[in-house]
Coordinates of C-alpha atoms in Angstrom, one line a residue:
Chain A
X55 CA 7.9 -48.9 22.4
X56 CA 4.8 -48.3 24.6
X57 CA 2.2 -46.3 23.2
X58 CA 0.1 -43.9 25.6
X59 CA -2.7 -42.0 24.2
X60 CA -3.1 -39.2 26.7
X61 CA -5.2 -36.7 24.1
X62 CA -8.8 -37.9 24.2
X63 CA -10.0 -34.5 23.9
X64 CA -8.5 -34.4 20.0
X65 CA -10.4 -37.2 19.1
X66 CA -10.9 -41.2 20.3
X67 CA -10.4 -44.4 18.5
X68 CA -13.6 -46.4 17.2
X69 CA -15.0 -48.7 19.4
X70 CA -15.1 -52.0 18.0
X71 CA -18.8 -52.7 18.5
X72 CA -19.1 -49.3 16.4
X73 CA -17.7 -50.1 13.7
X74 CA -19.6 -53.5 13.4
X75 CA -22.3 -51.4 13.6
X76 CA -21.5 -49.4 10.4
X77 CA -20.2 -52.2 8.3
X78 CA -22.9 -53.0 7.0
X79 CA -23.9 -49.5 5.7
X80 CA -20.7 -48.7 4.2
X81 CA -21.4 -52.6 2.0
X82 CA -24.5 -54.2 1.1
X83 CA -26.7 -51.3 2.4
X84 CA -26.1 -48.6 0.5
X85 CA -29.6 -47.2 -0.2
X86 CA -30.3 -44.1 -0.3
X87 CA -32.5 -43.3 2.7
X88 CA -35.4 -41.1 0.6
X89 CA -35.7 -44.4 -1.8
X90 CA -39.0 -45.8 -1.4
X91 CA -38.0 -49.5 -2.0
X92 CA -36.3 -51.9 0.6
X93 CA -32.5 -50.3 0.5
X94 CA -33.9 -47.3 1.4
X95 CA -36.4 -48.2 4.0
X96 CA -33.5 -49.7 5.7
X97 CA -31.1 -46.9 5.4
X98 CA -33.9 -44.9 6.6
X99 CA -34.9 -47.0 9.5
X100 CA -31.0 -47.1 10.7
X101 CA -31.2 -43.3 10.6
X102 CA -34.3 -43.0 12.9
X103 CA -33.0 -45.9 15.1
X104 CA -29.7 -43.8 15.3
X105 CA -31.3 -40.7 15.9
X106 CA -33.6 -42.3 18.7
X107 CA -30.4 -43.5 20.8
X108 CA -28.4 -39.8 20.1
X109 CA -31.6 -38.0 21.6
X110 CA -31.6 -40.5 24.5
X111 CA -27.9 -40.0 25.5
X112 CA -28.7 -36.1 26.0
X113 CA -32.4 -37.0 27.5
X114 CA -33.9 -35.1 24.1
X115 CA -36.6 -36.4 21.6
X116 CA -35.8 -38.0 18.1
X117 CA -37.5 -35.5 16.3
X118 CA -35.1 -32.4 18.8
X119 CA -31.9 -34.3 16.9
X120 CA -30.6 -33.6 13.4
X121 CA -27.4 -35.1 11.9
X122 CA -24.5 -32.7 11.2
X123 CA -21.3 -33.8 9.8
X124 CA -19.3 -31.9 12.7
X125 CA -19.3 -29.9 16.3
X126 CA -18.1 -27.2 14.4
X127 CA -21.1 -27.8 11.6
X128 CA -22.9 -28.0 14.6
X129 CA -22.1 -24.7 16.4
X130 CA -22.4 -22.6 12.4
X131 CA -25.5 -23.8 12.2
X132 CA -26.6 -23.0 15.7
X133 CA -25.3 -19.7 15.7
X134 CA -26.5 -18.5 12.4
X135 CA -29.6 -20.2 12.4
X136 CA -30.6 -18.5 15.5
X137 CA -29.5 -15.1 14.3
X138 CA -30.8 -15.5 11.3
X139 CA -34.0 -16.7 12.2
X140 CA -34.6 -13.8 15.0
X141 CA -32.6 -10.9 13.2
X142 CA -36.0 -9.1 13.0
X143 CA -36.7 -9.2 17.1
X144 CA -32.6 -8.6 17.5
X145 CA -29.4 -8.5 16.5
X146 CA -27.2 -9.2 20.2
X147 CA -25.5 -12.6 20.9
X148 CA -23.7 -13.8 23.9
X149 CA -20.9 -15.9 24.3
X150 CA -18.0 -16.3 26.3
X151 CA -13.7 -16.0 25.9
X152 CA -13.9 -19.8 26.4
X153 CA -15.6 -20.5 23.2
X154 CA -14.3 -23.1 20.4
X155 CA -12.6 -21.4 17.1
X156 CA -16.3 -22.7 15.8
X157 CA -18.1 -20.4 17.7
X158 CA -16.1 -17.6 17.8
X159 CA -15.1 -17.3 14.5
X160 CA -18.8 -17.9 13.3
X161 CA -19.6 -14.7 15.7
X162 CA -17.0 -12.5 14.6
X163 CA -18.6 -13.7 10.8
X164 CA -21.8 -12.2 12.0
X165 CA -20.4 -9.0 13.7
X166 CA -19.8 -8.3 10.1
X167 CA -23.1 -9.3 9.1
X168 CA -24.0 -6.5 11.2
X169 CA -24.8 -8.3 14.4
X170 CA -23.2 -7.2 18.0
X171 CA -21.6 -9.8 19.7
X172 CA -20.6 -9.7 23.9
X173 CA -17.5 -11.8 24.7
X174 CA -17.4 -12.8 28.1
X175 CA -15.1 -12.9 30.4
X176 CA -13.7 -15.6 32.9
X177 CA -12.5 -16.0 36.0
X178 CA -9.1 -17.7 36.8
X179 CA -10.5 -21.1 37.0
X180 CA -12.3 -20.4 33.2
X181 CA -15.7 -20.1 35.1
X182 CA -18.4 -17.6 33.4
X183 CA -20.2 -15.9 35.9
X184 CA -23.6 -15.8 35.6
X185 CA -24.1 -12.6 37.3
X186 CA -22.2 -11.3 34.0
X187 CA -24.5 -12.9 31.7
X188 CA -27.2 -11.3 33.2
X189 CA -26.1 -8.1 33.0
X190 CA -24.3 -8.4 29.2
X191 CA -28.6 -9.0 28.3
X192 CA -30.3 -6.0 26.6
X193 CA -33.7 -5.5 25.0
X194 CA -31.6 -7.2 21.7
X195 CA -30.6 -10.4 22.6
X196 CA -31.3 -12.9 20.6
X197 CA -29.3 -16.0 21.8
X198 CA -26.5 -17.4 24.3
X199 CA -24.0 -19.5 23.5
X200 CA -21.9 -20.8 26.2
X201 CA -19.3 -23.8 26.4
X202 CA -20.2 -26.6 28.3
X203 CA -16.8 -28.0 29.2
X204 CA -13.1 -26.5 28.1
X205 CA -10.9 -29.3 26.2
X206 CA -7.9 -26.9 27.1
X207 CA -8.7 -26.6 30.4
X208 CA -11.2 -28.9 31.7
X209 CA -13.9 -26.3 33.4
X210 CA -17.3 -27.9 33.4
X211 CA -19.7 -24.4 33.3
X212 CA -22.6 -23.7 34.9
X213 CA -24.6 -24.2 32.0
X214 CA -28.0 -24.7 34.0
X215 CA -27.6 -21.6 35.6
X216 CA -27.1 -19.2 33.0
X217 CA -29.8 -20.9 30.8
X218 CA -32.4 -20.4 33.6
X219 CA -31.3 -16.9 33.3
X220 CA -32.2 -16.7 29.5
X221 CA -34.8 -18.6 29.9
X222 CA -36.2 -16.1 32.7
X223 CA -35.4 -13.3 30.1
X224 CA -36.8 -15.6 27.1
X225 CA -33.7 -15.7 25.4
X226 CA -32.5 -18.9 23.7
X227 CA -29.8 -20.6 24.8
X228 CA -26.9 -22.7 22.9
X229 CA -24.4 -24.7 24.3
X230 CA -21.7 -26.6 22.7
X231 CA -21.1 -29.4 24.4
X232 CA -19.1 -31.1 22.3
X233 CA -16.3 -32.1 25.3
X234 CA -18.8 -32.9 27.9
X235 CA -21.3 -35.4 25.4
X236 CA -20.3 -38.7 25.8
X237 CA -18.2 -37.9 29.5
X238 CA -20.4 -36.8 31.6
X239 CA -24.0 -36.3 32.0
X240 CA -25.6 -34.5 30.2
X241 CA -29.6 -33.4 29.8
X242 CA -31.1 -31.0 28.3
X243 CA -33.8 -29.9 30.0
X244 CA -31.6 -29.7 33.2
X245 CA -29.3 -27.8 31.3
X246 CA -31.9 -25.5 30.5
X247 CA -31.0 -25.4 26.8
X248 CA -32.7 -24.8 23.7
X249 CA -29.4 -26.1 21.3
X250 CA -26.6 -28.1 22.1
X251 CA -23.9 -29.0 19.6
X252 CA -22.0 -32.5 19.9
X253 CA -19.9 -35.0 18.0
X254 CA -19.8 -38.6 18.0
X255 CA -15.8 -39.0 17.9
X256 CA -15.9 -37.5 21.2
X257 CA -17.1 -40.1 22.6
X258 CA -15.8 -43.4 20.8
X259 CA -18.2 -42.6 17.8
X260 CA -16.7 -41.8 14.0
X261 CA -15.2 -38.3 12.9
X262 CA -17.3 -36.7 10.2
X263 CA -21.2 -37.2 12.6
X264 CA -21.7 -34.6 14.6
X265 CA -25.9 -33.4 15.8
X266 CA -27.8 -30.6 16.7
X267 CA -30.4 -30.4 19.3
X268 CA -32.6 -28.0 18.9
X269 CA -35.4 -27.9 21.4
X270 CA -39.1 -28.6 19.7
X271 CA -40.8 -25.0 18.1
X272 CA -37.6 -23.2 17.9
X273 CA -37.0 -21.8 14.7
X274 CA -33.8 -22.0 12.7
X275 CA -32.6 -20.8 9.3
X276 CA -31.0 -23.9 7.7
X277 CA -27.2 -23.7 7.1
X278 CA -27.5 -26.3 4.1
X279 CA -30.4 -25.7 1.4
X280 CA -31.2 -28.7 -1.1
X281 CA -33.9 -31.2 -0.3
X282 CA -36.2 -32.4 2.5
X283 CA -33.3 -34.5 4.4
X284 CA -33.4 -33.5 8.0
X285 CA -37.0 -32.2 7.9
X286 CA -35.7 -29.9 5.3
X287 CA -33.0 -28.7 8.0
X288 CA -29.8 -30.0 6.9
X289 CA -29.8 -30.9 2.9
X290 CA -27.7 -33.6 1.5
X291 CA -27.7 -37.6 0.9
X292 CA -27.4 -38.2 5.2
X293 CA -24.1 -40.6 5.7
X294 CA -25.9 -43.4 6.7
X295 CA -22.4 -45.8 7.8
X296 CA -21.7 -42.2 10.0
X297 CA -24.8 -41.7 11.7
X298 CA -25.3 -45.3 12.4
X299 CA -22.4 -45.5 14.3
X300 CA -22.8 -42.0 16.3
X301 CA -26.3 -44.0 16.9
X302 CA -24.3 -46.8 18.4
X303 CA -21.8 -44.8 19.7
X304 CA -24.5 -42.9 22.0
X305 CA -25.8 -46.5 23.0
X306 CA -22.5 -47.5 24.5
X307 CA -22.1 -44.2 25.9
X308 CA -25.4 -44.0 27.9
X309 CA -25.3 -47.6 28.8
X310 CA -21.3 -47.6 29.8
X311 CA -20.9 -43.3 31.3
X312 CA -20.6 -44.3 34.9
X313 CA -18.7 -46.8 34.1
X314 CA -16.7 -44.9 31.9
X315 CA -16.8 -41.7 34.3
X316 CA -15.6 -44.2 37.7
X317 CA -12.2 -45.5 35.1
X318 CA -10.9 -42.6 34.3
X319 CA -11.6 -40.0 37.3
X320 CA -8.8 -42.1 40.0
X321 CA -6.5 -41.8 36.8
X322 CA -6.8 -38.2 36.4
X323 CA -6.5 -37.5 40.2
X324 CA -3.5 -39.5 40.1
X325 CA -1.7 -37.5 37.6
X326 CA -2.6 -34.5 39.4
X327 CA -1.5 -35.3 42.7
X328 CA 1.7 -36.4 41.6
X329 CA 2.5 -33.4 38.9
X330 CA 1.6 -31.1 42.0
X331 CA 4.7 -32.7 43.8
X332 CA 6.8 -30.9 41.1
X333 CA 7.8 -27.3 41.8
X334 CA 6.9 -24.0 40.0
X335 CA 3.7 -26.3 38.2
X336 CA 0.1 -25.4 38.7
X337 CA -3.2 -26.6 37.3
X338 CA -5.1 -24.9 35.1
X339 CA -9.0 -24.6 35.2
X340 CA -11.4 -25.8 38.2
X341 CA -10.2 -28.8 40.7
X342 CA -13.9 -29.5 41.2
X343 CA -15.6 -28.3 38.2
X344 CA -13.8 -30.0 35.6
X345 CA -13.6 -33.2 32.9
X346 CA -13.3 -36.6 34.7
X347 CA -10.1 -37.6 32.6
X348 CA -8.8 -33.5 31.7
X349 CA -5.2 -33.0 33.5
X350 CA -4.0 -29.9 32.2
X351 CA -0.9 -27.8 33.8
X352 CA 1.3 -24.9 33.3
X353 CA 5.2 -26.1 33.6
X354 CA 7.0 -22.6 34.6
X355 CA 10.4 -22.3 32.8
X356 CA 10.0 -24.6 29.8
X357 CA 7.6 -25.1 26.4
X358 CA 5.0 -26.7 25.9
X359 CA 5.6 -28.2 22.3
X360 CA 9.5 -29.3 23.4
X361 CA 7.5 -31.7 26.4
X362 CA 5.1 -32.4 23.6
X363 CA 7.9 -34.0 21.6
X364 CA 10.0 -35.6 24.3
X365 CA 6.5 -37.9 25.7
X366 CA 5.8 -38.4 21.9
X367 CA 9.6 -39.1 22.1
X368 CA 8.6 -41.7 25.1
X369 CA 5.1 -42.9 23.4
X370 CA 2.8 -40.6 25.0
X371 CA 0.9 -38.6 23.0
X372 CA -0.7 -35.5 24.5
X373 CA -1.1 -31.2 23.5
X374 CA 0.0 -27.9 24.8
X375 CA -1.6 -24.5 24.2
X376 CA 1.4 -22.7 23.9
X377 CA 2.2 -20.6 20.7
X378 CA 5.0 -23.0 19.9
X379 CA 2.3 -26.2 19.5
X380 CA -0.1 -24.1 17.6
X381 CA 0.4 -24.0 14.1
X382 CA -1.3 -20.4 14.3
X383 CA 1.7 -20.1 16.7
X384 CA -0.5 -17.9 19.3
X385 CA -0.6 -19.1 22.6
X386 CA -4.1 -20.3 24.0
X387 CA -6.7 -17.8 24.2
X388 CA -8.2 -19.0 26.7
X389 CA -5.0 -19.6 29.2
X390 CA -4.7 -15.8 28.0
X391 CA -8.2 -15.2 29.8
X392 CA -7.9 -16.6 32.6
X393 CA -5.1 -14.4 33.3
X394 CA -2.2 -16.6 32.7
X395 CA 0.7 -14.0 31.4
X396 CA 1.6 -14.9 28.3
X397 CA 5.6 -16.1 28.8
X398 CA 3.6 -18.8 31.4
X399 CA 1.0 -20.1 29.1
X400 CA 3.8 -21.3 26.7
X401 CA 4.6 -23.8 29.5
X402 CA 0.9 -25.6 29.4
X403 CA 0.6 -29.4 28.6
X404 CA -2.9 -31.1 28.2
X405 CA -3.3 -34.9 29.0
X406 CA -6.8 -36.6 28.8
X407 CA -7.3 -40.2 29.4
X408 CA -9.4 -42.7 28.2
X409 CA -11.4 -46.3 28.4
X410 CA -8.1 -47.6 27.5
X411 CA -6.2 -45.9 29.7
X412 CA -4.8 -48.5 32.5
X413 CA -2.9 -48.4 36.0
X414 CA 0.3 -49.3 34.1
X415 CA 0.0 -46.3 31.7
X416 CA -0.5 -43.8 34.4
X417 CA 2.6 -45.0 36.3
X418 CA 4.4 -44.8 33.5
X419 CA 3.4 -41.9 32.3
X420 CA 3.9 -40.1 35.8
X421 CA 7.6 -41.2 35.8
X422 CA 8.0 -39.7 32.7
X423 CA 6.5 -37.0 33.2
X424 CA 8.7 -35.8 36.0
X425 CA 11.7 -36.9 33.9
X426 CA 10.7 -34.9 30.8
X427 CA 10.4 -31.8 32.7
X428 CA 13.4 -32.4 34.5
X429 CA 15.5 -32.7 31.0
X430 CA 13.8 -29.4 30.0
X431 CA 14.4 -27.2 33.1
X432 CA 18.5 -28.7 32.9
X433 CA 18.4 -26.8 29.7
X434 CA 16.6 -23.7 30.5
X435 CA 17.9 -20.4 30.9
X436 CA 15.1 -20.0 33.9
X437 CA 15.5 -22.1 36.9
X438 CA 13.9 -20.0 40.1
X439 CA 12.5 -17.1 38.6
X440 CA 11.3 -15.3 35.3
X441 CA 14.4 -13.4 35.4
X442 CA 13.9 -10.2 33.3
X443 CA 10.6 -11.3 32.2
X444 CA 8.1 -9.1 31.6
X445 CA 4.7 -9.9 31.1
X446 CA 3.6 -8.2 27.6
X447 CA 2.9 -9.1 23.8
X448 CA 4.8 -11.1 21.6
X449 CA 6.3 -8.8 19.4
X450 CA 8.2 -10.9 16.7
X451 CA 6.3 -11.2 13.5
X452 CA 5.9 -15.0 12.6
Chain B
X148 CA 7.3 -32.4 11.2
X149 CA 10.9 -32.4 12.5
X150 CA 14.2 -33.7 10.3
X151 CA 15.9 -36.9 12.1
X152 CA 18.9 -34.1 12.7
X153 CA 16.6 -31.7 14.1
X154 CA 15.3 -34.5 16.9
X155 CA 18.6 -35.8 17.4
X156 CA 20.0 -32.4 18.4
X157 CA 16.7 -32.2 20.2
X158 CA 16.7 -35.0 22.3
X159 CA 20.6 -35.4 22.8
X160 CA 21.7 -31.7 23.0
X161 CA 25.4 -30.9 22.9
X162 CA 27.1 -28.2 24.9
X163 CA 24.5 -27.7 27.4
X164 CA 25.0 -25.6 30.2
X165 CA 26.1 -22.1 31.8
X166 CA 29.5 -21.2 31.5
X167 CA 30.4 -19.1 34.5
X168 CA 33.6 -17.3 33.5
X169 CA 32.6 -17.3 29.6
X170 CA 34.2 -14.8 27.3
X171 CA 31.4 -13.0 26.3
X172 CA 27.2 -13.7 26.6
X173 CA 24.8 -13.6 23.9
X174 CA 20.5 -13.4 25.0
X175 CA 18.4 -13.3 21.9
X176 CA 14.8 -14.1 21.9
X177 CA 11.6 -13.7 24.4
X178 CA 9.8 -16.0 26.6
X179 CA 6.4 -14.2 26.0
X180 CA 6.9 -15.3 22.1
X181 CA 8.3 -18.6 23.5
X182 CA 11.9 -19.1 22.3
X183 CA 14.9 -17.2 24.6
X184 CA 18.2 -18.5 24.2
X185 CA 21.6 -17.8 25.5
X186 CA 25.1 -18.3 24.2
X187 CA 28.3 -18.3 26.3
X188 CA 31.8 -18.1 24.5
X189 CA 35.1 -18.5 25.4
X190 CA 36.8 -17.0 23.0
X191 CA 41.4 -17.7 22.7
X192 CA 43.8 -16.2 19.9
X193 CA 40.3 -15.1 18.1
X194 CA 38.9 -18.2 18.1
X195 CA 35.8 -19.5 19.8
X196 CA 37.4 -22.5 22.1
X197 CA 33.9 -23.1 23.8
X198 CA 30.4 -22.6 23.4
X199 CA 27.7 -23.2 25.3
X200 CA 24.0 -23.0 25.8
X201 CA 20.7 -22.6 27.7
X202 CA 17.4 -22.3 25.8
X203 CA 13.5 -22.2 27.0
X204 CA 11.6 -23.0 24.1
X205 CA 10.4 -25.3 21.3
X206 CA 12.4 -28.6 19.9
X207 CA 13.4 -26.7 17.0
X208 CA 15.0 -23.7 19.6
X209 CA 16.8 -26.2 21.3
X210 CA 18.3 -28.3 18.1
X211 CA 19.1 -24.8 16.6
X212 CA 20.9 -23.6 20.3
X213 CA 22.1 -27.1 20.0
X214 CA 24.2 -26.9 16.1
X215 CA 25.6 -23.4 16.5
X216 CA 27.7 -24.0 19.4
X217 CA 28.7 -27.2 17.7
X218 CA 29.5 -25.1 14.7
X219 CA 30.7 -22.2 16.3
X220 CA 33.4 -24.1 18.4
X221 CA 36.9 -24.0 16.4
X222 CA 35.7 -21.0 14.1
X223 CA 37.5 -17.9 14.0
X224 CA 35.3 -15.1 15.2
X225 CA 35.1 -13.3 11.6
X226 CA 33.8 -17.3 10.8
X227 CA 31.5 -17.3 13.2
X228 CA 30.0 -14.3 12.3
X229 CA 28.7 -15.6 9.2
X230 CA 26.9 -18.2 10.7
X231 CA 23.1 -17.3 9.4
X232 CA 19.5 -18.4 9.9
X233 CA 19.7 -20.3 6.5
X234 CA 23.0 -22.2 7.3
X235 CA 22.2 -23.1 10.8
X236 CA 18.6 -25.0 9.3
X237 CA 20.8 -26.1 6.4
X238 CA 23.0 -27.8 8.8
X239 CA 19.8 -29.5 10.6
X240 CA 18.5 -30.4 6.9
X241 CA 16.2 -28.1 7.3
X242 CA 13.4 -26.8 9.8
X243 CA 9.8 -26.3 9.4
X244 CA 8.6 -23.1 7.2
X245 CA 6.6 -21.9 10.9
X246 CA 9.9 -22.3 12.9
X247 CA 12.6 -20.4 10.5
X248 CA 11.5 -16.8 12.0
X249 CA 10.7 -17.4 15.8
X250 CA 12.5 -20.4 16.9
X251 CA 15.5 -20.1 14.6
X252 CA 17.6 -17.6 17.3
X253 CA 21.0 -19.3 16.6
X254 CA 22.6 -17.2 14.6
X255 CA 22.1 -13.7 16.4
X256 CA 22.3 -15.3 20.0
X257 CA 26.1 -16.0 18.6
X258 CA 26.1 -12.5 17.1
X259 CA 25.6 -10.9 20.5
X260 CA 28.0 -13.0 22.1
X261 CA 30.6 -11.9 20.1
X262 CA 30.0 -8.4 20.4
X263 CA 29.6 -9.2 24.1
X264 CA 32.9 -10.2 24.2
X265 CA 34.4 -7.5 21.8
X266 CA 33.0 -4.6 23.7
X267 CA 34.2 -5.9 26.7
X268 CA 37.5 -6.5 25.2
X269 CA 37.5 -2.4 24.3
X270 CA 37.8 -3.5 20.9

């Protein structure tokens, strides 16, 4: 059977040239990096090589990058070490309804640490507005931390804007951008950050090497305490094969984003104009503003994880927000807050495409598409309307 | 995740359909949880002759929706009635622990039906 990977946004397969990049490190050398004879002065030298070609994909210095073993390590560690580090001036953080489970849940950790948290809203295409950043800011606030780009619903966010504003107000400002790294471009100092958290796997790099940027003379309270690794940052032995390859992996990526960007983006507008043929099925997030290769929908009068399971069925494999795909089984937060009522948002369906991605696929994948929903809807109680359905909480225990 | 049963009744669902002059109706379930279900009967002599189904929800709503009209069909209605959560993910050897509570709407969908039809017999 043909097999379609249409959930880029999970995670990417290794690109070749990455992985002959870290063979070598996972065999003959295995020094430790803080050795001071030849196995380590080369593990040592592949870690500072590495770390030159990360800072370059995000137009930082080497010595603004330090090696995480995740986004989510990533975001943790920016959100505590900034609060942390500043309690004493104040204890107010910003961030948004679009945030990652690693952000959010490392701000609720801190609410009950005592620090006040604002959670802002968006608009129906996921957009923050800056207006509302501005006036969420009191005498207290120590740090923003916005999204960069939504892997549920695509929305690019003005990032530059609303850290001009913090920077106006001299408040620091984190962003993870750990879906727009590696597809789009992305700098730093016109994003007007002082932290940005990304991942390697995002962007054809290995799981497990994620980095922090965290713009020179800003202070942070290390998440990981041990030895000097990191410039005493992050402690523990650094995995060498790991950030060798997010090193490589940042390579390709700066050398190959347009590239990468001009593939996928006709893709991803062909999938939408042909889904928007379909009756009672919208798009989520921002037309403009959003992923090159992020499709995502809401299918009114079906679920999401039952079209899931017939394109796995088919060979395509792609995600839903609704409660039913979750294993938390909750629907999407953020499909929530962008004012998607909640018997809707169990019809969304994610697809995000690739470097592999071809012509072929997305014809295929089109067809199917259509005939998947069309299977569903025969069996659905719902054909023209929501009859009967109001718009209110779930109310079954699970 | 899902039992080779489970995605068989899933992908190649029997007894799909409305019924327009059924017997007696059964809704059980909520869209804004994401499972609803409905269950026609035709019911002759007390015995369920036909069943019948529409579902919006997950694979495992729709392979549940799927096995209790298939079981239903022949039973008596006292039978029928015992029909139960466990039996109906028994007869799909099994369903995953997440989808026993929300998805598994079989069993009272039936229920209703038959009470559906009852009350409208005056019985």
């Amino acid at each position: 059977m043909k097999k379609i990977y249409m959930d880029h946004v999970a995670t990417n397969p290794l690109h070749p040239e990455v992985l002959d990049a870290m063979m070598p490190y996972f065999k003959e050398e295995y020094g430790n990096p803080l050795s001071l004879y030849e196995a380590g002065m080369n593990a040592r030298n592949a870690i500072e090589n590495a770390r030159e070609s990360t800072a370059s994909l995000i137009h930082a210095k080497s010595r603004e990058i330090i090696f995480t073993a995740s986004g989510a390590e990533s975001n943790n560690f920016a959100l505590k070490g900034i609060a942390y580090a500043l309690q004493n001036k104040g204890k107010h953080l910003i961030v948004s309804k679009m945030e990652h489970h690693s952000v959010l849940n490392t701000a609720r950790f801190l609410e009950k640490q005592g620090f006040a948290v604002t959670y802002l809203p968006l608009d129906k295409y996921g957009l923050v507005n800056p207006a509302d950043v501005e006036k969420a800011i009191t005498d207290e606030t120590i740090l923003i931390s916005i999204i960069h780009a939504s892997p549920e619903i695509g929305t690019i966010q003005p990032i530059n804007e609303i850290g001009q504003i913090a920077r106006g107000k001299g408040i620091l400002m984190h962003t993870d951008s750990v879906s727009s790294v590696g597809n789009i471009p992305v700098d730093v100092d016109s994003l007007n950050v002082d932290l940005m958290s990304f991942a390697a796997h995002q962007f054809y790099g290995p799981k497990g090497a994620g980095a922090l940027y965290i713009k020179e003379g800003t202070r942070v309270v290390p998440l990981i305490y041990g030895g000097i690794q990191e410039n005493g940052r992050r402690a523990g032995t650094e995995n060498v094969p790991a950030i060798v390859g997010m090193g490589k992996a940042a390579e390709l990526a700066t050398r190959d984003l347009q590239k990468r960007i001009d593939h996928v983006k006709p893709f991803r507008d062909s999938i939408i104009e042909h889904a928007l043929n379909i009756e009672n099925l919208f798009l989520t997030g921002h037309s403009e503003q959003r992923l090159p290769g992020h499709a995502s929908f809401i299918v009114d009068f079906i679920e999401g994880e039952a079209m899931l399971m017939l394109l796995a069925g088919k060979g395509i494999a792609c995600a839903s927000g609704s409660a039913c795909s979750s294993r938390a089984l909750k629907a999407s937060p953020v499909l929530i807050s962008i004012g998607i009522p909640a018997h809707q948002a169990q019809g969304s369906v994610v697809f995000t495409i690739g470097e592999d991605t071809s012509q072929e696929d997305i014809d295929y994948f089109n067809e199917t598409f259509q005939a998947v929903i069309k299977r569903l809807r025969e069996i659905s109680p719902f054909t023209k309307g929501w009859e009967g359905t109001e718009d209110s909480a779930c109310t079954v225990k699970k | 995740m899902y039992s080779e049963k489970v995605m068989d009744h899933f992908t190649n669902p029997r007894n799909v359909g409305e019924m327009a002059d059924a017997d007696g109706v059964g809704t059980e379930g909520n869209p804004v949880c994401g499972d609803m279900m409905k269950i026609f009967i035709k019911v002759k002599d007390d015995k369920i002759t036909e069943a019948k189904f529409q579902t919006f929800g997950c694979g495992a709503a729709i392979a549940v929706s799927s096995i209790v009209t298939e079981m239903a069909q022949g039973l008596t209605l006292d039978e029928a009635l015992k029909i139960t959560k466990a039996s109906l993910a028994e007869a799909l050897d099994g369903l995953p622990p997440q989808k026993m509570h929300c998805s598994n709407l079989g069993a009272d969908a039936l229920r209703k039906a038959i009470e559906d039809y009852k009350s409208k017999q005056g019985k």
